[in-house]
Short mmCIF file of N, CA and C in Angstrom, two decimals:
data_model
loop_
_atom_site.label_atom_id
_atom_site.label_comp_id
_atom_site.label_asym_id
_atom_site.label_seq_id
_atom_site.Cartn_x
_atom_site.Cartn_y
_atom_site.Cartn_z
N UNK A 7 22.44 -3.83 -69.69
CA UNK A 7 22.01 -3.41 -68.40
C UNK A 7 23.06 -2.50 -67.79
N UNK A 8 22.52 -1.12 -67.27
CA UNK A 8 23.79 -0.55 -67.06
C UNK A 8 23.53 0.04 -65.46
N UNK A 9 24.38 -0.16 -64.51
CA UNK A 9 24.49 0.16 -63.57
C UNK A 9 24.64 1.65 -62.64
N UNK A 10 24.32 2.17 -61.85
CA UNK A 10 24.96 3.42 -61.77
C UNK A 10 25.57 3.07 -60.32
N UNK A 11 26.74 3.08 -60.09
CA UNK A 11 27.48 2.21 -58.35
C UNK A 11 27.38 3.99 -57.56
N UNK A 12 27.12 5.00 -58.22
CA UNK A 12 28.05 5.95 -57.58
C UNK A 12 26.53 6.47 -57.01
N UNK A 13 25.53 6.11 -57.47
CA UNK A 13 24.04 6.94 -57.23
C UNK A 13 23.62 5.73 -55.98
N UNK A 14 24.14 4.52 -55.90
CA UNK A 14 23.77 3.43 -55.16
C UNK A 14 25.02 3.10 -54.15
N UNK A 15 25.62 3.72 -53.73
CA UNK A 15 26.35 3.89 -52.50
C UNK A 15 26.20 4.61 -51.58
N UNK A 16 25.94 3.90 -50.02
CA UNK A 16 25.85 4.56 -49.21
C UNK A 16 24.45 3.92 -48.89
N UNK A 17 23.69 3.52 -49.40
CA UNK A 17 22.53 2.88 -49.05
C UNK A 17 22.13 2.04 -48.42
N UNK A 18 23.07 1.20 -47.80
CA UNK A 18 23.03 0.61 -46.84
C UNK A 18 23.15 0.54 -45.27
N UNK A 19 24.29 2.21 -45.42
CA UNK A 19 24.48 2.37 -44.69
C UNK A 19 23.24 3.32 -43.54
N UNK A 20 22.31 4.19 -44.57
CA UNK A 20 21.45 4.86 -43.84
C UNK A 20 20.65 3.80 -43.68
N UNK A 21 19.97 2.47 -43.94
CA UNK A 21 19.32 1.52 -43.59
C UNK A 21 20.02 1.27 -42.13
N UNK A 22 20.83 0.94 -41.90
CA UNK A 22 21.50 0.51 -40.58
C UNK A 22 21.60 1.20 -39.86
N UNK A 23 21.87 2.91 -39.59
CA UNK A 23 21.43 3.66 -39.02
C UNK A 23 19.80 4.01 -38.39
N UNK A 24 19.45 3.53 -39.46
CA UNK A 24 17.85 3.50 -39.29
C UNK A 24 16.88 2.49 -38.23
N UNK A 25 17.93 0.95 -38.69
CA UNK A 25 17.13 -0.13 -37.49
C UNK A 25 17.71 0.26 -36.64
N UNK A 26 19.46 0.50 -36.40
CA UNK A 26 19.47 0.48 -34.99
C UNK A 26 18.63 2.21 -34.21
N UNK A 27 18.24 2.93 -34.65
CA UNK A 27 17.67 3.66 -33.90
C UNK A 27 16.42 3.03 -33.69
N UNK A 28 15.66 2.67 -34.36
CA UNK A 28 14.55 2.40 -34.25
C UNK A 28 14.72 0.91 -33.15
N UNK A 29 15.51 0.10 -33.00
CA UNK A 29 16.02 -0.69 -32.15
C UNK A 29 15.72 -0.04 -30.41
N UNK A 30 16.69 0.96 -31.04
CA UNK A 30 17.03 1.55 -29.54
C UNK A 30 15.85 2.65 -29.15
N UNK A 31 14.96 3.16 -29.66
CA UNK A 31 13.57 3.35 -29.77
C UNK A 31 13.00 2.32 -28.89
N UNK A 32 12.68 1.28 -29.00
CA UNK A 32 12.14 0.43 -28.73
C UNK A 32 12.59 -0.57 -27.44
N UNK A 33 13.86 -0.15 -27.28
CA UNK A 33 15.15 -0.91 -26.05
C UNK A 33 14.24 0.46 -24.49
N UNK A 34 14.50 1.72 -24.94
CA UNK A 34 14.44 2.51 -24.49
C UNK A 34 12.33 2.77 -24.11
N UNK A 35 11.91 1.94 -24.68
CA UNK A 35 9.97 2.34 -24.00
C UNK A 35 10.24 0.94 -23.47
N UNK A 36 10.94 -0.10 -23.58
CA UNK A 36 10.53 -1.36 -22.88
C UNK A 36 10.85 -0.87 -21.63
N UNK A 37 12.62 -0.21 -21.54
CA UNK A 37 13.10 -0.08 -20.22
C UNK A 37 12.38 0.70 -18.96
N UNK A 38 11.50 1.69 -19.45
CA UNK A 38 10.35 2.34 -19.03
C UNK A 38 9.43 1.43 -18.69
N UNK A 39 8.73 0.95 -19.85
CA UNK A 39 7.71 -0.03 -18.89
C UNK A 39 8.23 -0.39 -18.24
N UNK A 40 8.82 -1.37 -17.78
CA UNK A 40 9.35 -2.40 -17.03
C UNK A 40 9.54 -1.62 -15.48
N UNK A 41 9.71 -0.66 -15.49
CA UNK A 41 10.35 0.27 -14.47
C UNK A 41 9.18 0.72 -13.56
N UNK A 42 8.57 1.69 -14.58
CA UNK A 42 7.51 2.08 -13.77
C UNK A 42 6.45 0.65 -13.20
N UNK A 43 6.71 -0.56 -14.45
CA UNK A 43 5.85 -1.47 -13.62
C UNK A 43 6.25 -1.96 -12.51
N UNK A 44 7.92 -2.31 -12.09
CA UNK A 44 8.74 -2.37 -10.44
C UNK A 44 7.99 -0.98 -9.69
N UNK A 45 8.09 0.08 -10.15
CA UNK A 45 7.60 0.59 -8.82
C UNK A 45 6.16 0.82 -8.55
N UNK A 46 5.58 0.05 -9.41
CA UNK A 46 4.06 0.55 -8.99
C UNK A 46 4.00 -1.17 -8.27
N UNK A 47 4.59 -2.30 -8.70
CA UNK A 47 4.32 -3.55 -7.41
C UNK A 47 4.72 -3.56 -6.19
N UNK A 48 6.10 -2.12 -6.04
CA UNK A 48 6.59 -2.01 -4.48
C UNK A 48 5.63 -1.10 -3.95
N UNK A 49 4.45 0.20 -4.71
CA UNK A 49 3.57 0.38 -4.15
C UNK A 49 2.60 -0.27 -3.61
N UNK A 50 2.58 -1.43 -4.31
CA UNK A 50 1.31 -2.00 -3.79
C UNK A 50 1.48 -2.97 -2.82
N UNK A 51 2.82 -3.10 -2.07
CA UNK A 51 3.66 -4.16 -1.50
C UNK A 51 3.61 -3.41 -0.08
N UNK A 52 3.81 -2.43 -0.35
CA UNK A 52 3.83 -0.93 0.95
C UNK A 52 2.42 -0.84 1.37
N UNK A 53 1.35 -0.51 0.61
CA UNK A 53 0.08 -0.22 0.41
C UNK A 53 -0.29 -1.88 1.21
N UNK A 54 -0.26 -2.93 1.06
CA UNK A 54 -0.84 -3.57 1.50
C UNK A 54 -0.01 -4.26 3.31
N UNK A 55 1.13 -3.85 3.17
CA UNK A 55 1.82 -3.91 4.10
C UNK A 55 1.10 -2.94 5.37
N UNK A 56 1.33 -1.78 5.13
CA UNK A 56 0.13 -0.90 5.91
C UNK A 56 -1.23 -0.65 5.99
N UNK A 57 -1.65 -1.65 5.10
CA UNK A 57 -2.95 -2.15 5.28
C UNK A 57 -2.86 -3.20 6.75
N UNK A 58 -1.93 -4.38 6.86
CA UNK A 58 -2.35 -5.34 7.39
C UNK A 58 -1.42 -4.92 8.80
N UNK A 59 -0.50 -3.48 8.63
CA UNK A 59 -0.70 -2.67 10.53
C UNK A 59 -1.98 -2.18 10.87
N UNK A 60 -2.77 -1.58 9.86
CA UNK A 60 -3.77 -1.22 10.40
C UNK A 60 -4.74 -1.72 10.85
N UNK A 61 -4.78 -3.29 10.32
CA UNK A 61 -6.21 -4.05 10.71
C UNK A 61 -5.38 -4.77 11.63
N UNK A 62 -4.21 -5.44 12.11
CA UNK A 62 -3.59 -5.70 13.00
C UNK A 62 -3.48 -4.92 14.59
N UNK A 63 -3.38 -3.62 14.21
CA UNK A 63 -3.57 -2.69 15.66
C UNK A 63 -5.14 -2.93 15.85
N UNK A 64 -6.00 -2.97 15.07
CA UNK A 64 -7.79 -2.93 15.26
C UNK A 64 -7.99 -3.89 16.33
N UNK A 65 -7.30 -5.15 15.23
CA UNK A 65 -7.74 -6.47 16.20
C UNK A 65 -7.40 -6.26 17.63
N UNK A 66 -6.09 -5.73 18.06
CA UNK A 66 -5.53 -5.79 19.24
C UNK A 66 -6.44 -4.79 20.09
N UNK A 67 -7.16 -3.39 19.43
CA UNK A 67 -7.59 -2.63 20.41
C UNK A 67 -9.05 -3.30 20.78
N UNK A 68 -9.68 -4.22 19.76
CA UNK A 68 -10.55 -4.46 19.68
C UNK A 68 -10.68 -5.97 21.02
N UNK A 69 -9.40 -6.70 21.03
CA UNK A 69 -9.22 -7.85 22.38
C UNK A 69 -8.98 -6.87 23.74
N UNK A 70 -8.54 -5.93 23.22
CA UNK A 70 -8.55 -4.99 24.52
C UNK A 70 -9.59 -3.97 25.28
N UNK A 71 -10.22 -3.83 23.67
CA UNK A 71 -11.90 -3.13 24.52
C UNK A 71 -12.80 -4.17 24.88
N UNK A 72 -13.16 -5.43 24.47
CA UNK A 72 -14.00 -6.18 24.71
C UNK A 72 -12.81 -7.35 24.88
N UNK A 73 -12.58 -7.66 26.36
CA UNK A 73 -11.45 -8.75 27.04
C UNK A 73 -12.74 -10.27 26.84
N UNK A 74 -11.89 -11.17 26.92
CA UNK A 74 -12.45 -12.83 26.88
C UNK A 74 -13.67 -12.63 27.75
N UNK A 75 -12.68 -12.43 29.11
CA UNK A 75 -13.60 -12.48 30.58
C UNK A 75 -15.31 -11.80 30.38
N UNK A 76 -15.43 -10.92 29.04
CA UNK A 76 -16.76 -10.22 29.26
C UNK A 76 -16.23 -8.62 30.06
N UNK A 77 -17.16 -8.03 29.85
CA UNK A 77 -17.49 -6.70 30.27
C UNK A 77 -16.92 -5.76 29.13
N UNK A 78 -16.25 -4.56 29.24
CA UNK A 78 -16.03 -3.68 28.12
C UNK A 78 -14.68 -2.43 28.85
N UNK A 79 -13.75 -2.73 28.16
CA UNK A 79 -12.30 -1.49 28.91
C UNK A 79 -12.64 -0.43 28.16
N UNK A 80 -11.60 0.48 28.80
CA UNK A 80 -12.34 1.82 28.85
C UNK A 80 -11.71 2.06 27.29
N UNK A 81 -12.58 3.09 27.00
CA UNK A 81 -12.18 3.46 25.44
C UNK A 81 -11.31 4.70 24.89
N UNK A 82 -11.18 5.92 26.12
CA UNK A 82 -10.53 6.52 25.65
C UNK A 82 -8.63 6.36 25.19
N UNK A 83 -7.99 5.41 25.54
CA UNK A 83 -6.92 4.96 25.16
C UNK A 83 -6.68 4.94 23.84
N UNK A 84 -5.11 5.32 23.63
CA UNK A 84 -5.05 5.26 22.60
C UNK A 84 -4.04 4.09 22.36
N UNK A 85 -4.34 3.12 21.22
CA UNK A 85 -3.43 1.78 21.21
C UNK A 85 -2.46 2.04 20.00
N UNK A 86 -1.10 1.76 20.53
CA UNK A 86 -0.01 1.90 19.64
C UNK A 86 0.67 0.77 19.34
N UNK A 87 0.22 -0.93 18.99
CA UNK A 87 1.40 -1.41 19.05
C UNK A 87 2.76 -1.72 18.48
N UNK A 88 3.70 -2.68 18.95
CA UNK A 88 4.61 -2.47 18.42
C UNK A 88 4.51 -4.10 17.91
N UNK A 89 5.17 -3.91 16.58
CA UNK A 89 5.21 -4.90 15.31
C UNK A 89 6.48 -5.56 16.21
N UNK A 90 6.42 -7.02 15.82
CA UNK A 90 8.20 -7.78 15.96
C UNK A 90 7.86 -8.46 15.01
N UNK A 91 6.87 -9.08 13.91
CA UNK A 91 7.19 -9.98 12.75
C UNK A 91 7.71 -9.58 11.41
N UNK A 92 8.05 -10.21 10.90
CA UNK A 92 9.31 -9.98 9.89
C UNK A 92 8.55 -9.32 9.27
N UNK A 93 6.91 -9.89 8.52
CA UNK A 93 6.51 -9.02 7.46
C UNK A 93 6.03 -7.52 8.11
N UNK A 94 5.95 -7.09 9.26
CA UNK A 94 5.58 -5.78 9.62
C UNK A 94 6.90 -4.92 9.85
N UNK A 95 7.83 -5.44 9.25
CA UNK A 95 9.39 -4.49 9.88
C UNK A 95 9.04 -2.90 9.25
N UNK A 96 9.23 -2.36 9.49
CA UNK A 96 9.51 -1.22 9.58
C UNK A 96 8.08 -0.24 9.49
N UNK A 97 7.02 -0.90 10.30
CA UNK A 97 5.60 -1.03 10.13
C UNK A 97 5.24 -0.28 11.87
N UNK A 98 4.51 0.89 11.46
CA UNK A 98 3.73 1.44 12.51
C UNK A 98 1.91 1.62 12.46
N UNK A 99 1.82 1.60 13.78
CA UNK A 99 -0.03 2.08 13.76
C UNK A 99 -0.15 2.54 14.69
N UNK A 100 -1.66 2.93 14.83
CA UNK A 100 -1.90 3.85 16.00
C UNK A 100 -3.34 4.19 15.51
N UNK A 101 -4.07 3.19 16.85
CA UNK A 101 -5.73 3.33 16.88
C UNK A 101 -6.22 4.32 18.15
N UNK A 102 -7.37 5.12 17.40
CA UNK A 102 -8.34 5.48 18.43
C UNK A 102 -9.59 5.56 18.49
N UNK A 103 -9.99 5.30 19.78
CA UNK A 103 -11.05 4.91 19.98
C UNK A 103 -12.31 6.56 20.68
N UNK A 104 -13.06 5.98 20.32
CA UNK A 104 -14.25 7.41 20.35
C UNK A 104 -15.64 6.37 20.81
N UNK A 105 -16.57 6.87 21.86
CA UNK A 105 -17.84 6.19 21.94
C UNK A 105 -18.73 7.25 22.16
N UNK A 106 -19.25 6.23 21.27
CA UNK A 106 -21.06 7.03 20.74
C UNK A 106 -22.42 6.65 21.65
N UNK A 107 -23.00 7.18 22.37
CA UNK A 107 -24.11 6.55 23.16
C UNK A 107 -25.20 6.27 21.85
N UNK A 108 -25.72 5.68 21.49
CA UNK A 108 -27.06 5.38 21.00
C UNK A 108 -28.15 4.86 21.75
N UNK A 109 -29.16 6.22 22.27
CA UNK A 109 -30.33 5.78 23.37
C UNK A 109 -31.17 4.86 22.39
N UNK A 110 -31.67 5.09 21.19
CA UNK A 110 -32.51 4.40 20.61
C UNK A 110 -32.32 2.77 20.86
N UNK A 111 -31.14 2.24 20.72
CA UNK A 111 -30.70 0.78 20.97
C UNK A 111 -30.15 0.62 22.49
N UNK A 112 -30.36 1.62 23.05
CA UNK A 112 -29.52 1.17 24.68
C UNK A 112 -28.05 0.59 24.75
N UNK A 113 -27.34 1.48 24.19
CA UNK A 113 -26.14 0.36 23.58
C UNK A 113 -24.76 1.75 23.28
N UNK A 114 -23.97 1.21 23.39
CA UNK A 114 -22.94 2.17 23.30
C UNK A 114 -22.27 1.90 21.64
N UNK A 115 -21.90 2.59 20.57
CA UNK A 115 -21.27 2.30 19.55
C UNK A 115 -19.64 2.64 19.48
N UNK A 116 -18.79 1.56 19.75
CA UNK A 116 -17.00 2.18 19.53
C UNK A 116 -16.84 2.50 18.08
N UNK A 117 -15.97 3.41 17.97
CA UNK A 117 -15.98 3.76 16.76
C UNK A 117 -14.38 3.98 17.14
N UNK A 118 -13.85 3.19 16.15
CA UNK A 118 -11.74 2.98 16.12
C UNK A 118 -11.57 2.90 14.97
N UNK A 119 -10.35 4.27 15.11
CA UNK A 119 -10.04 4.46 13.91
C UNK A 119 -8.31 4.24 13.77
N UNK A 120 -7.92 3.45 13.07
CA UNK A 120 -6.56 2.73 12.78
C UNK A 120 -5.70 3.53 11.97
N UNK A 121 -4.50 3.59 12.21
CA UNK A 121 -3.66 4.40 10.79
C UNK A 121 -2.55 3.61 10.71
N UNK A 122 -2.08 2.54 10.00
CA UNK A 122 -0.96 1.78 9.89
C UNK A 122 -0.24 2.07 8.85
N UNK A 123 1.00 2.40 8.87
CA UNK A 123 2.21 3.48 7.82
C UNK A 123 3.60 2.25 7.98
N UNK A 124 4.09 2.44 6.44
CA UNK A 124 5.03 1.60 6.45
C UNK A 124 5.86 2.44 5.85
N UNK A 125 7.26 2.24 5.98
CA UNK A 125 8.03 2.73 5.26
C UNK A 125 8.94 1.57 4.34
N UNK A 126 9.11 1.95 3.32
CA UNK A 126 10.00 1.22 2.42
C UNK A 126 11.35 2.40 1.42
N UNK A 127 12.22 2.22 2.04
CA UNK A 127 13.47 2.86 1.19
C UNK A 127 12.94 4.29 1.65
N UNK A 128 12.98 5.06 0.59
CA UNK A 128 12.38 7.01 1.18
C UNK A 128 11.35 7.05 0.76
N UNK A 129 10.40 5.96 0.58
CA UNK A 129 8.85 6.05 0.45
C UNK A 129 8.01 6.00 1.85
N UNK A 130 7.10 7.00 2.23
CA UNK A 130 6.16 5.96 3.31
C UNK A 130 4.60 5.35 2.69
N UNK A 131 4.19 4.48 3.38
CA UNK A 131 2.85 4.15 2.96
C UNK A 131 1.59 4.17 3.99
N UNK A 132 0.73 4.20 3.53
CA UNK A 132 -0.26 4.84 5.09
C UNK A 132 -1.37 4.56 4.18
N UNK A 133 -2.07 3.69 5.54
CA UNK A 133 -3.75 3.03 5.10
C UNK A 133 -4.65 3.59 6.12
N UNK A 134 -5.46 3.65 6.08
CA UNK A 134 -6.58 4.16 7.52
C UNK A 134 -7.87 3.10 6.98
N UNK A 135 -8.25 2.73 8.75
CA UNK A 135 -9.10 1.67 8.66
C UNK A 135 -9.93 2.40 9.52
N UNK A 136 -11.32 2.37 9.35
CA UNK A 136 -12.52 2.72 10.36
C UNK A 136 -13.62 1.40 10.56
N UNK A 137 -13.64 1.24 12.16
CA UNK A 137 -13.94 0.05 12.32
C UNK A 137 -14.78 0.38 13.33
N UNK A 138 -16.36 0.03 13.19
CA UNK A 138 -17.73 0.00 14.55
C UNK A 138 -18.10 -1.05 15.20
N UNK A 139 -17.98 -1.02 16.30
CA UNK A 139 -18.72 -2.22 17.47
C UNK A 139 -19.20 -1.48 18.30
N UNK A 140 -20.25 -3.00 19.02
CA UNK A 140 -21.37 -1.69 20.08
C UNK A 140 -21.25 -3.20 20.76
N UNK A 141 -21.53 -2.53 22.01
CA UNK A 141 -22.04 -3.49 22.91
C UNK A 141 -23.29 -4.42 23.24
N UNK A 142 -24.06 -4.22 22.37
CA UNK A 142 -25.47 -4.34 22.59
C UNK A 142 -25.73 -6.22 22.21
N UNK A 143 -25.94 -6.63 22.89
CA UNK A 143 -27.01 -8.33 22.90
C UNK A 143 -26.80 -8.94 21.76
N UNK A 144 -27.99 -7.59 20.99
CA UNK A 144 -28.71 -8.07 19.70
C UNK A 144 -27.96 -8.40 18.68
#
């Protein structure tokens, strides 16, 4: 059996060159996923954060156009409030209100429209809510 050492050297060494690239191939698409998947959950963390200024200012313009006591405040105002709970920090909105006569129903339709924007780090986030009530009985 005869050997050849000089045709079979070195062969190990391009094997080892080989996993670790292909290693680091593979180090290098995880670190990517992983990444873009952090910033697409702080989008959706922002995204729902300024979701819940926007339906938060609604509610408020909405206790303010139609008060406990009954009757109906005036609508051209525009409602801005201001957030103090922890999960709305750095959380703005700003509703307005528009009314629609509808003779067919005898009835007035509000039509408020919400824009609640959050900021996170040098991102902002911004939801818009459109929201109808009418005064009517029925």
């Amino acid at each position: 059996m005869l050997t050849y050492p000089k045709h079979q050297a070195g062969s190990a060494l391009v094997v080892a060159i080989f996993v670790i690239v292909v290693m680091a191939l593979i180090a290098a698409a995880l670190y990517s996923l992983f990444g873009s998947a952090s910033s697409a959950t702080v989008a959706n963390v922002g995204g729902a954060r300024a979701n819940f200024a926007a339906k938060s200012a609604t509610q408020e313009a909405l206790l303010k156009l139609f008060p406990v006591g009954g009757g109906v405040a005036d609508c051209s105002v525009t409602t801005i409030p201001a957030f103090d709970s922890e999960g709305l920090r750095n959380c703005s909105a700003e509703v307005t209100c528009a009314e629609i006569i509808v003779t067919e129903l005898s009835a007035t339709l509000y039509r408020l429209e919400a824009e609640g924007s959050c900021e996170l780090g040098t991102e902002t986030y911004t939801r818009r809510i459109l929201t109808e009530a009418t005064d009517a009985n029925d």
